[in-house]
Amino acid sequence: MWKKCIKTVKTHGSVENIKSFLFDPSYTSSIKWIVIVIEFVLNLYIIQTVRYTEIDWKAYMQEVEGVVVNGTFDYGKLKGDTGPLVYPAGFVYVFSVLYYLTAFGKNIRVGQYIFMLLYLVNIYLVFKIHERSKKVPPFVMLLQCFSSYRIHSIYVLRLFNDPIAVILLYLSVFMFLKNKWVVGSIVYSLAVSIKMNILLYSPVLLIAYITKFGIRGTIKHITYCALVQLLLGLPFLINNPINYVQGAFDISRVFMYKCHTPHSVAMFHRHLDKIFEFLCQNETNRTRLKTSAEEEENQHQHGYQCKFISVTHVFSQFYRNNV
């Protein structure tokens, strides 16, 4: 048995094979499950050995407790230690489920295991996107997974709501790459319903809609997105629509922010609006320029208006817009 293993290693362990394994995009599928298994073990080790740090989880549970325990659907009355509830309705539904799965938010260890599973799902989706693109070498994914402590911390040591929103975002991107645009639009809107910063990807999605479907098709897909938000927010809109819209979708809001460094609060208040505006405008302009250039090239080469967006184009633009 050992001789057979050694022979296999010698056969596939040559420099050329290793280079192909790291740099050939066709090998992405082969290393996917290896990375996921390693990440599974690594996350178990982190959960068992690294102390959990409380930041927002307690506030999340307090905010959804107002709905599931007190039956309050007025967003103005839903608050936690960090301030009022500032996330859309999808957040309330998802974290209400987590509220019960974690014994009313008190069993942090169960929450960590749930977020570990979410992390593995996230890796799987990113691999599927890479496979679909056929452009990204496998070593990039290895760097993404194993070179960052922060990504593991966000998932299993902080239990933020960002991972859930990002998983839905990646799922929507994957649906777009499979040319399932209606499903992708609905899932994208679900991502926005968890955390509004997913709207930072909307300039790219808007241009993708216009390029592929034209104005009429774009309006249709935006309607799908809007209907999702309307249905999810309906209980809160019926109760107090103004408080819901202002609380969940107020782009100009300033968060009640608690920090332990001397100048960070002042810096946060001073630069939040300008940074947000700059990032949106910068990414929108860059995307428009690149899209226009590619369309002109297609028209010049083929003599007609191109209505198909390549897999690589959507993939690269969404990733470039990841601010």
Short mmCIF file of C-alpha atoms in Angstrom, two decimals:
data_model
loop_
_atom_site.label_atom_id
_atom_site.label_comp_id
_atom_site.label_asym_id
_atom_site.label_seq_id
_atom_site.Cartn_x
_atom_site.Cartn_y
_atom_site.Cartn_z
CA MET A 1 0.00 0.00 0.00
CA TRP A 2 2.76 2.45 0.97
CA LYS A 3 4.68 1.64 -2.21
CA LYS A 4 1.56 2.48 -4.23
CA CYS A 5 1.16 5.81 -2.39
CA ILE A 6 4.81 6.71 -2.96
CA LYS A 7 4.52 5.83 -6.62
CA THR A 8 1.42 8.04 -6.96
CA VAL A 9 3.20 10.97 -5.31
CA LYS A 10 6.21 10.54 -7.59
CA THR A 11 3.98 10.31 -10.65
CA HIS A 12 1.92 13.43 -9.89
CA GLY A 13 4.46 15.31 -7.82
CA SER A 14 6.67 16.51 -10.62
CA VAL A 15 7.41 20.21 -10.95
CA GLU A 16 5.30 20.47 -14.09
CA ASN A 17 2.32 18.82 -12.44
CA ILE A 18 2.61 21.06 -9.41
CA LYS A 19 2.79 24.14 -11.63
CA SER A 20 -0.30 23.00 -13.52
CA PHE A 21 -2.06 22.32 -10.25
CA LEU A 22 -1.37 25.88 -9.06
CA PHE A 23 -1.68 27.88 -12.26
CA ASP A 24 -3.99 26.01 -14.62
CA PRO A 25 -7.64 27.13 -14.13
CA SER A 26 -8.86 23.71 -15.22
CA TYR A 27 -7.54 22.31 -11.93
CA THR A 28 -9.76 24.58 -9.84
CA SER A 29 -12.41 21.90 -9.50
CA SER A 30 -9.82 19.35 -8.39
CA ILE A 31 -8.56 21.35 -5.43
CA LYS A 32 -11.98 22.64 -4.36
CA TRP A 33 -12.80 19.81 -1.97
CA ILE A 34 -9.25 19.63 -0.65
CA VAL A 35 -9.42 23.29 0.36
CA ILE A 36 -12.89 22.88 1.86
CA VAL A 37 -11.76 19.93 4.01
CA ILE A 38 -8.68 21.86 5.19
CA GLU A 39 -10.84 24.88 5.97
CA PHE A 40 -13.27 22.69 7.89
CA VAL A 41 -10.48 21.43 10.15
CA LEU A 42 -8.90 24.88 10.44
CA ASN A 43 -12.16 26.54 11.47
CA LEU A 44 -12.84 23.83 14.06
CA TYR A 45 -9.38 24.52 15.49
CA ILE A 46 -9.99 28.28 15.55
CA ILE A 47 -13.35 27.90 17.29
CA GLN A 48 -11.87 25.59 19.92
CA THR A 49 -8.69 27.55 20.62
CA VAL A 50 -9.33 31.24 19.88
CA ARG A 51 -11.54 33.25 22.19
CA TYR A 52 -14.75 34.67 20.73
CA THR A 53 -14.94 38.48 20.74
CA GLU A 54 -18.31 40.13 21.32
CA ILE A 55 -18.96 43.06 18.99
CA ASP A 56 -22.41 43.03 17.38
CA TRP A 57 -23.97 39.62 18.09
CA LYS A 58 -25.61 40.68 21.34
CA ALA A 59 -27.04 43.78 19.66
CA TYR A 60 -28.36 41.67 16.77
CA MET A 61 -30.18 39.41 19.22
CA GLN A 62 -31.64 42.38 21.12
CA GLU A 63 -32.90 43.91 17.88
CA VAL A 64 -34.66 40.78 16.61
CA GLU A 65 -35.93 39.98 20.11
CA GLY A 66 -38.17 43.01 19.83
CA VAL A 67 -39.90 41.28 16.90
CA VAL A 68 -39.95 37.62 17.90
CA VAL A 69 -40.65 38.15 21.62
CA ASN A 70 -42.44 41.50 21.89
CA GLY A 71 -44.12 41.46 18.49
CA THR A 72 -42.88 44.96 17.66
CA PHE A 73 -42.93 45.81 13.95
CA ASP A 74 -42.12 49.51 14.33
CA TYR A 75 -38.50 49.91 13.24
CA GLY A 76 -38.15 52.99 15.40
CA LYS A 77 -38.62 50.84 18.52
CA LEU A 78 -36.21 48.04 17.60
CA LYS A 79 -32.89 48.74 19.29
CA GLY A 80 -29.80 47.09 20.72
CA ASP A 81 -26.75 48.12 22.70
CA THR A 82 -25.16 49.66 19.61
CA GLY A 83 -28.21 51.74 18.67
CA PRO A 84 -31.36 51.36 16.55
CA LEU A 85 -31.87 48.61 14.00
CA VAL A 86 -30.35 49.81 10.72
CA TYR A 87 -30.61 46.68 8.55
CA PRO A 88 -33.47 45.75 6.17
CA ALA A 89 -36.15 43.17 6.92
CA GLY A 90 -34.23 40.17 5.58
CA PHE A 91 -31.77 40.64 8.44
CA VAL A 92 -34.62 40.37 10.95
CA TYR A 93 -35.89 37.10 9.48
CA VAL A 94 -32.48 35.43 9.21
CA PHE A 95 -31.30 36.45 12.66
CA SER A 96 -34.65 35.54 14.18
CA VAL A 97 -33.94 31.98 13.04
CA LEU A 98 -30.44 32.22 14.51
CA TYR A 99 -31.99 33.59 17.71
CA TYR A 100 -33.84 30.32 18.26
CA LEU A 101 -31.07 28.05 16.96
CA THR A 102 -28.65 29.54 19.50
CA ALA A 103 -30.96 29.31 22.53
CA PHE A 104 -32.19 32.89 22.31
CA GLY A 105 -28.75 34.10 21.25
CA LYS A 106 -26.99 32.80 24.36
CA ASN A 107 -25.26 29.72 22.94
CA ILE A 108 -22.39 31.41 21.12
CA ARG A 109 -20.63 28.14 20.33
CA VAL A 110 -23.59 26.88 18.28
CA GLY A 111 -23.60 30.22 16.46
CA GLN A 112 -19.90 29.79 15.67
CA TYR A 113 -20.50 26.34 14.17
CA ILE A 114 -23.36 27.72 12.07
CA PHE A 115 -21.13 30.49 10.76
CA MET A 116 -18.39 27.95 10.07
CA LEU A 117 -20.82 26.13 7.78
CA LEU A 118 -21.69 29.45 6.15
CA TYR A 119 -17.98 30.05 5.56
CA LEU A 120 -17.62 26.68 3.84
CA VAL A 121 -20.64 27.48 1.66
CA ASN A 122 -19.02 30.80 0.80
CA ILE A 123 -15.80 29.05 -0.27
CA TYR A 124 -17.77 26.59 -2.37
CA LEU A 125 -19.61 29.39 -4.19
CA VAL A 126 -16.40 31.31 -4.86
CA PHE A 127 -14.83 28.16 -6.29
CA LYS A 128 -17.86 27.62 -8.52
CA ILE A 129 -17.56 31.20 -9.79
CA HIS A 130 -13.85 30.65 -10.47
CA GLU A 131 -14.62 27.41 -12.29
CA ARG A 132 -17.24 29.16 -14.39
CA SER A 133 -14.89 31.96 -15.32
CA LYS A 134 -12.09 29.60 -16.41
CA LYS A 135 -9.67 32.50 -15.94
CA VAL A 136 -8.52 32.40 -12.31
CA PRO A 137 -5.59 30.12 -11.42
CA PRO A 138 -6.14 27.86 -8.37
CA PHE A 139 -3.36 29.44 -6.33
CA VAL A 140 -5.44 32.64 -6.08
CA MET A 141 -8.08 30.76 -4.13
CA LEU A 142 -5.42 29.24 -1.90
CA LEU A 143 -4.14 32.72 -1.09
CA GLN A 144 -7.65 33.97 -0.40
CA CYS A 145 -8.35 31.15 2.02
CA PHE A 146 -5.09 30.67 3.87
CA SER A 147 -3.39 34.06 3.89
CA SER A 148 -6.04 36.00 5.79
CA TYR A 149 -6.86 35.69 9.46
CA ARG A 150 -9.46 38.42 9.15
CA ILE A 151 -11.84 36.43 6.96
CA HIS A 152 -11.97 33.60 9.52
CA SER A 153 -12.39 36.13 12.30
CA ILE A 154 -15.36 37.80 10.60
CA TYR A 155 -17.16 34.48 10.29
CA VAL A 156 -16.44 32.37 13.36
CA LEU A 157 -15.07 34.84 15.92
CA ARG A 158 -17.36 37.85 15.34
CA LEU A 159 -20.61 36.44 13.89
CA PHE A 160 -21.28 39.53 11.78
CA ASN A 161 -24.17 39.77 9.34
CA ASP A 162 -21.83 40.50 6.42
CA PRO A 163 -21.10 36.83 5.64
CA ILE A 164 -24.76 36.02 5.05
CA ALA A 165 -25.18 39.00 2.73
CA VAL A 166 -22.01 38.09 0.81
CA ILE A 167 -23.03 34.45 0.42
CA LEU A 168 -26.29 35.57 -1.19
CA LEU A 169 -24.35 38.00 -3.36
CA TYR A 170 -22.01 35.27 -4.62
CA LEU A 171 -24.98 32.99 -5.22
CA SER A 172 -26.57 35.72 -7.34
CA VAL A 173 -23.33 36.16 -9.31
CA PHE A 174 -23.24 32.43 -9.92
CA MET A 175 -26.82 32.55 -11.17
CA PHE A 176 -25.92 35.39 -13.55
CA LEU A 177 -22.99 33.36 -14.85
CA LYS A 178 -25.38 30.46 -15.53
CA ASN A 179 -27.62 32.92 -17.42
CA LYS A 180 -30.38 32.58 -14.82
CA TRP A 181 -31.00 36.28 -14.53
CA VAL A 182 -34.41 36.26 -12.84
CA VAL A 183 -33.19 33.96 -10.07
CA GLY A 184 -30.00 36.01 -9.79
CA SER A 185 -31.96 39.24 -9.44
CA ILE A 186 -34.14 37.80 -6.69
CA VAL A 187 -31.15 36.43 -4.79
CA TYR A 188 -29.28 39.72 -5.20
CA SER A 189 -32.23 41.56 -3.67
CA LEU A 190 -32.24 39.06 -0.80
CA ALA A 191 -28.57 39.96 -0.21
CA VAL A 192 -29.50 43.64 -0.06
CA SER A 193 -32.22 42.76 2.47
CA ILE A 194 -29.52 41.50 4.85
CA LYS A 195 -27.21 44.49 4.60
CA MET A 196 -27.58 47.57 2.45
CA ASN A 197 -23.88 47.84 1.52
CA ILE A 198 -24.53 45.17 -1.13
CA LEU A 199 -26.01 48.07 -3.11
CA LEU A 200 -22.40 49.04 -3.84
CA TYR A 201 -22.50 46.34 -6.52
CA SER A 202 -25.61 47.79 -8.14
CA PRO A 203 -23.81 50.04 -10.71
CA VAL A 204 -22.25 46.97 -12.33
CA LEU A 205 -25.52 45.05 -12.21
CA LEU A 206 -27.41 47.97 -13.75
CA ILE A 207 -24.99 48.18 -16.66
CA ALA A 208 -25.17 44.41 -17.09
CA TYR A 209 -28.97 44.63 -17.25
CA ILE A 210 -28.92 47.45 -19.79
CA THR A 211 -26.32 45.79 -21.96
CA LYS A 212 -28.05 42.42 -22.03
CA PHE A 213 -31.75 43.31 -21.87
CA GLY A 214 -32.09 46.95 -22.88
CA ILE A 215 -34.15 49.52 -20.99
CA ARG A 216 -37.39 47.52 -20.90
CA GLY A 217 -35.70 44.36 -19.63
CA THR A 218 -33.74 46.37 -17.09
CA ILE A 219 -36.95 47.84 -15.68
CA LYS A 220 -38.39 44.32 -15.42
CA HIS A 221 -35.44 42.99 -13.43
CA ILE A 222 -35.32 46.04 -11.18
CA THR A 223 -39.01 45.42 -10.53
CA TYR A 224 -38.19 41.88 -9.41
CA CYS A 225 -35.64 43.29 -6.97
CA ALA A 226 -38.10 45.90 -5.69
CA LEU A 227 -40.87 43.32 -5.20
CA VAL A 228 -38.58 41.21 -3.02
CA GLN A 229 -37.88 44.23 -0.82
CA LEU A 230 -41.56 45.10 -0.68
CA LEU A 231 -42.65 41.60 0.32
CA LEU A 232 -39.95 41.21 2.96
CA GLY A 233 -40.61 44.61 4.45
CA LEU A 234 -44.41 44.45 4.25
CA PRO A 235 -45.09 43.77 7.98
CA PHE A 236 -42.91 46.72 8.92
CA LEU A 237 -44.24 48.96 6.13
CA ILE A 238 -47.82 48.36 7.24
CA ASN A 239 -46.97 49.28 10.82
CA ASN A 240 -44.81 52.35 10.22
CA PRO A 241 -43.49 52.83 6.66
CA ILE A 242 -41.53 55.99 7.43
CA ASN A 243 -39.56 54.45 10.29
CA TYR A 244 -38.84 51.35 8.23
CA VAL A 245 -37.56 53.20 5.16
CA GLN A 246 -35.54 55.66 7.23
CA GLY A 247 -34.10 52.93 9.43
CA ALA A 248 -33.34 50.26 6.84
CA PHE A 249 -32.49 52.29 3.73
CA ASP A 250 -31.23 55.66 4.92
CA ILE A 251 -28.00 56.07 2.94
CA SER A 252 -27.13 59.31 4.71
CA ARG A 253 -27.51 57.86 8.20
CA VAL A 254 -24.77 58.15 10.80
CA PHE A 255 -24.46 55.08 12.98
CA MET A 256 -24.32 55.17 16.74
CA TYR A 257 -20.74 53.98 16.88
CA LYS A 258 -18.80 52.71 19.87
CA CYS A 259 -15.02 52.57 19.60
CA HIS A 260 -12.02 52.31 21.90
CA THR A 261 -9.52 54.44 19.95
CA PRO A 262 -9.32 58.20 20.61
CA HIS A 263 -9.93 59.75 17.20
CA SER A 264 -11.81 57.05 15.31
CA VAL A 265 -15.30 58.34 16.12
CA ALA A 266 -14.56 61.83 14.81
CA MET A 267 -12.89 60.40 11.72
CA PHE A 268 -15.84 58.09 11.12
CA HIS A 269 -18.39 60.92 11.23
CA ARG A 270 -16.25 63.24 9.16
CA HIS A 271 -15.47 60.96 6.24
CA LEU A 272 -18.32 58.47 5.99
CA ASP A 273 -20.44 60.34 3.45
CA LYS A 274 -17.53 61.47 1.28
CA ILE A 275 -15.94 58.03 1.16
CA PHE A 276 -19.23 56.36 0.30
CA GLU A 277 -19.95 58.85 -2.49
CA PHE A 278 -16.43 58.60 -3.89
CA LEU A 279 -16.41 54.80 -3.97
CA CYS A 280 -19.77 54.63 -5.71
CA GLN A 281 -18.89 57.23 -8.32
CA ASN A 282 -15.41 55.84 -8.92
CA GLU A 283 -16.56 52.28 -9.45
CA THR A 284 -19.49 53.36 -11.59
CA ASN A 285 -17.30 55.42 -13.89
CA ARG A 286 -14.65 52.73 -14.24
CA THR A 287 -17.23 50.11 -15.05
CA ARG A 288 -19.02 52.28 -17.59
CA LEU A 289 -15.80 53.07 -19.40
CA LYS A 290 -14.75 49.42 -19.62
CA THR A 291 -18.19 48.24 -20.67
CA SER A 292 -18.47 50.90 -23.36
CA ALA A 293 -15.07 50.01 -24.74
CA GLU A 294 -15.94 46.33 -24.97
CA GLU A 295 -19.27 47.06 -26.63
CA GLU A 296 -17.61 49.29 -29.21
CA GLU A 297 -15.07 46.57 -29.94
CA ASN A 298 -17.81 43.99 -30.41
CA GLN A 299 -19.78 46.27 -32.68
CA HIS A 300 -16.71 47.07 -34.73
CA GLN A 301 -15.73 43.43 -35.17
CA HIS A 302 -19.17 41.97 -35.82
CA GLY A 303 -21.07 44.88 -37.27
CA TYR A 304 -24.06 44.63 -34.91
CA GLN A 305 -25.00 45.59 -31.40
CA CYS A 306 -23.93 42.88 -28.97
CA LYS A 307 -26.59 41.90 -26.44
CA PHE A 308 -24.67 39.07 -24.78
CA ILE A 309 -22.45 39.59 -21.77
CA SER A 310 -19.71 37.02 -21.48
CA VAL A 311 -19.19 35.02 -18.32
CA THR A 312 -15.78 36.58 -17.84
CA HIS A 313 -17.16 40.10 -18.21
CA VAL A 314 -19.81 39.76 -15.50
CA PHE A 315 -17.40 37.90 -13.24
CA SER A 316 -14.62 40.45 -13.53
CA GLN A 317 -16.89 43.48 -13.19
CA PHE A 318 -18.57 42.24 -10.03
CA TYR A 319 -15.20 41.49 -8.49
CA ARG A 320 -13.78 44.86 -9.53
CA ASN A 321 -16.75 46.51 -7.86
CA ASN A 322 -16.00 44.75 -4.56
CA VAL A 323 -15.30 47.82 -2.45
#
